[in-house]
PDB file of C-alpha atoms in Angstrom:
ATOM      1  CA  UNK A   1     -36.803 -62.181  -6.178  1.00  0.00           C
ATOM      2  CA  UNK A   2     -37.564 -59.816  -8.883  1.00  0.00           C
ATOM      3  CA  UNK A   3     -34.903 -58.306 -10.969  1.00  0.00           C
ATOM      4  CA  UNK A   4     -33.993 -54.905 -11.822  1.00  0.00           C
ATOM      5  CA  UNK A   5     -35.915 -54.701 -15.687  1.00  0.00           C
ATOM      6  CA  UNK A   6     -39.033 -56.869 -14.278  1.00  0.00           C
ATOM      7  CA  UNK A   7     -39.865 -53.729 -11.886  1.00  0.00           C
ATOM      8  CA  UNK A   8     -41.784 -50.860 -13.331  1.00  0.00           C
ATOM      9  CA  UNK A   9     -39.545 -47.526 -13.472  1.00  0.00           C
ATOM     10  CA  UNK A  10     -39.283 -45.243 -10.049  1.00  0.00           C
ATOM     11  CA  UNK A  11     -42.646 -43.242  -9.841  1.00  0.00           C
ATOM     12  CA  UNK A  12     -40.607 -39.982 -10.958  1.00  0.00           C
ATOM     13  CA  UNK A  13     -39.629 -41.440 -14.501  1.00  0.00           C
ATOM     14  CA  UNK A  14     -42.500 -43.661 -15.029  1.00  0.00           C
ATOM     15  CA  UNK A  15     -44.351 -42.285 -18.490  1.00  0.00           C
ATOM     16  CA  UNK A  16     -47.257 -44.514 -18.118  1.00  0.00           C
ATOM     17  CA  UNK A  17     -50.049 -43.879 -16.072  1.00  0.00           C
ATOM     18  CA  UNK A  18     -53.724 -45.942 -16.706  1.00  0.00           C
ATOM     19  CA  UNK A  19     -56.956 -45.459 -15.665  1.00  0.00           C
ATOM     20  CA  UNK A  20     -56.676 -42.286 -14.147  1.00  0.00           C
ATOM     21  CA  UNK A  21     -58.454 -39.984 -16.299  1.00  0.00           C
ATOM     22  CA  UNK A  22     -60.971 -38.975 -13.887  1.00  0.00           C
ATOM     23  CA  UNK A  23     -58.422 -37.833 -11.652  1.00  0.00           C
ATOM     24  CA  UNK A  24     -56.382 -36.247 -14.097  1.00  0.00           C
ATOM     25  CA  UNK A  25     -59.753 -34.161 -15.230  1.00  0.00           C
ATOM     26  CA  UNK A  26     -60.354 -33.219 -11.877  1.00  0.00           C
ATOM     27  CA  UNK A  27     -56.592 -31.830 -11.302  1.00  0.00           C
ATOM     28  CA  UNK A  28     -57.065 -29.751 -14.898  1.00  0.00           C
ATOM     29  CA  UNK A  29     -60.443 -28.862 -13.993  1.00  0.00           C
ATOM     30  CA  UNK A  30     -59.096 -27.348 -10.468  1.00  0.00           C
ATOM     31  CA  UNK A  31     -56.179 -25.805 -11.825  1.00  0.00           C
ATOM     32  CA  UNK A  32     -57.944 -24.331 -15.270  1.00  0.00           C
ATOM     33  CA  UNK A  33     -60.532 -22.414 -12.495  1.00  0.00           C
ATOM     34  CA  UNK A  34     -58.069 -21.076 -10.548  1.00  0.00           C
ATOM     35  CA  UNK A  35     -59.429 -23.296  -7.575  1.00  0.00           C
ATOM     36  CA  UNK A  36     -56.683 -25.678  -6.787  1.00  0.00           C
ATOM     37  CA  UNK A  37     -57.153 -26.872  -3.492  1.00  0.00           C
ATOM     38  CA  UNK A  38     -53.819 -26.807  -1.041  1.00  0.00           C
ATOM     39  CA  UNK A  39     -54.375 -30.725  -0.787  1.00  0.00           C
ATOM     40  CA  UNK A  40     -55.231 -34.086  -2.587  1.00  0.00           C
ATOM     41  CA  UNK A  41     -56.042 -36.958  -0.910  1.00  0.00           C
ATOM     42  CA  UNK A  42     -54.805 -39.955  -3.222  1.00  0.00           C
ATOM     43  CA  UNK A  43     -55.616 -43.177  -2.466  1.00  0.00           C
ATOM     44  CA  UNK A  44     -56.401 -46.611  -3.468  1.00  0.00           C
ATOM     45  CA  UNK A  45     -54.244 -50.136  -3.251  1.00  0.00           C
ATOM     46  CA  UNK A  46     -50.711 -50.656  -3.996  1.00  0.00           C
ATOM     47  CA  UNK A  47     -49.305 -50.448  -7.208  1.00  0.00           C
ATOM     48  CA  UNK A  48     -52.089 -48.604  -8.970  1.00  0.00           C
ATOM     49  CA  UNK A  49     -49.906 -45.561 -10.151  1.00  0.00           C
ATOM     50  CA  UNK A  50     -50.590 -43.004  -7.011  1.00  0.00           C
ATOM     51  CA  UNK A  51     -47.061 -41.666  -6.862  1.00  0.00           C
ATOM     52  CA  UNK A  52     -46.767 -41.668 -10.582  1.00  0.00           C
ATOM     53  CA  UNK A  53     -50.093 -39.401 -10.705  1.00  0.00           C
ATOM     54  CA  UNK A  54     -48.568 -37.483  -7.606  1.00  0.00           C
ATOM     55  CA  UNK A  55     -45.217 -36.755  -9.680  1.00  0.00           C
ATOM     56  CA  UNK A  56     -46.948 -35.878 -12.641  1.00  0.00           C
ATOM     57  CA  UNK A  57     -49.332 -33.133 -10.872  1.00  0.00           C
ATOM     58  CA  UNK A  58     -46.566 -31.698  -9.120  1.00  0.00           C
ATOM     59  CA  UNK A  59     -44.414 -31.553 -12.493  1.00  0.00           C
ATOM     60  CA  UNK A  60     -47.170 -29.601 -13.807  1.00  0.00           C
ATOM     61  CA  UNK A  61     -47.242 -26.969 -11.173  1.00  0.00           C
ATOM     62  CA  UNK A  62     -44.470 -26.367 -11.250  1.00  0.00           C
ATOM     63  CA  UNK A  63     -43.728 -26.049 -15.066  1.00  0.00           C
ATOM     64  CA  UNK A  64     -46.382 -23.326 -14.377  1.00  0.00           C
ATOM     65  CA  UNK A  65     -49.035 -25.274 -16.011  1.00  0.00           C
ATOM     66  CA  UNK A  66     -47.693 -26.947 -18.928  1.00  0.00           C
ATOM     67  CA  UNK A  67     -44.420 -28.427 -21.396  1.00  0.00           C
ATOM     68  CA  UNK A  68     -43.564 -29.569 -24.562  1.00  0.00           C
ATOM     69  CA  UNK A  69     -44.161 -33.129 -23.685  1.00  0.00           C
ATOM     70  CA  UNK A  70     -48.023 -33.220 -23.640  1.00  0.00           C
ATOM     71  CA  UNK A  71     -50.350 -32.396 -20.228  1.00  0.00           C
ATOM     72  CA  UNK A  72     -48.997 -34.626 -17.879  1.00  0.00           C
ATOM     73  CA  UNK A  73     -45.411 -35.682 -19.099  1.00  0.00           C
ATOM     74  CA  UNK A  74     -44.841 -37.710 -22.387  1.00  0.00           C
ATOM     75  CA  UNK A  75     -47.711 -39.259 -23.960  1.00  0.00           C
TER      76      UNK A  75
END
């Protein structure tokens, strides 16, 4: 049984987020064209850091494109 500080933080809070570049590029790419598309399809295996990238894109929308705290949440 795994305790509470072995578990990486909810996806929400979680200021790490590897090996998603390409994605990331895509999202800015979308949203710097004014092309967002009303959907994303994110997939891949467990644990790899979907919600976190799902949180992240969302936080930037609705920031209205931006923050203080670098692209995509702290860096």
């Amino acid at each position: 049984m795994e305790d509470e500080e072995s578990r990486p933080p909810a996806p929400r809070k979680n200021p790490d987020l590897v090996g998603h570049e390409w994605a990331e590029r895509r999202f800015l790419d979308a949203w710097n064209g004014g092309r967002l598309p009303h959907a994303w399809l994110i997939t891949g295996p467990r644990g790899i850091g979907k919600a976190t990238l799902a949180f992240r894109m969302a936080r930037f929308v609705l920031s209205g494109g931006g923050g203080e705290d670098g692209l995509f949440g702290p860096q």
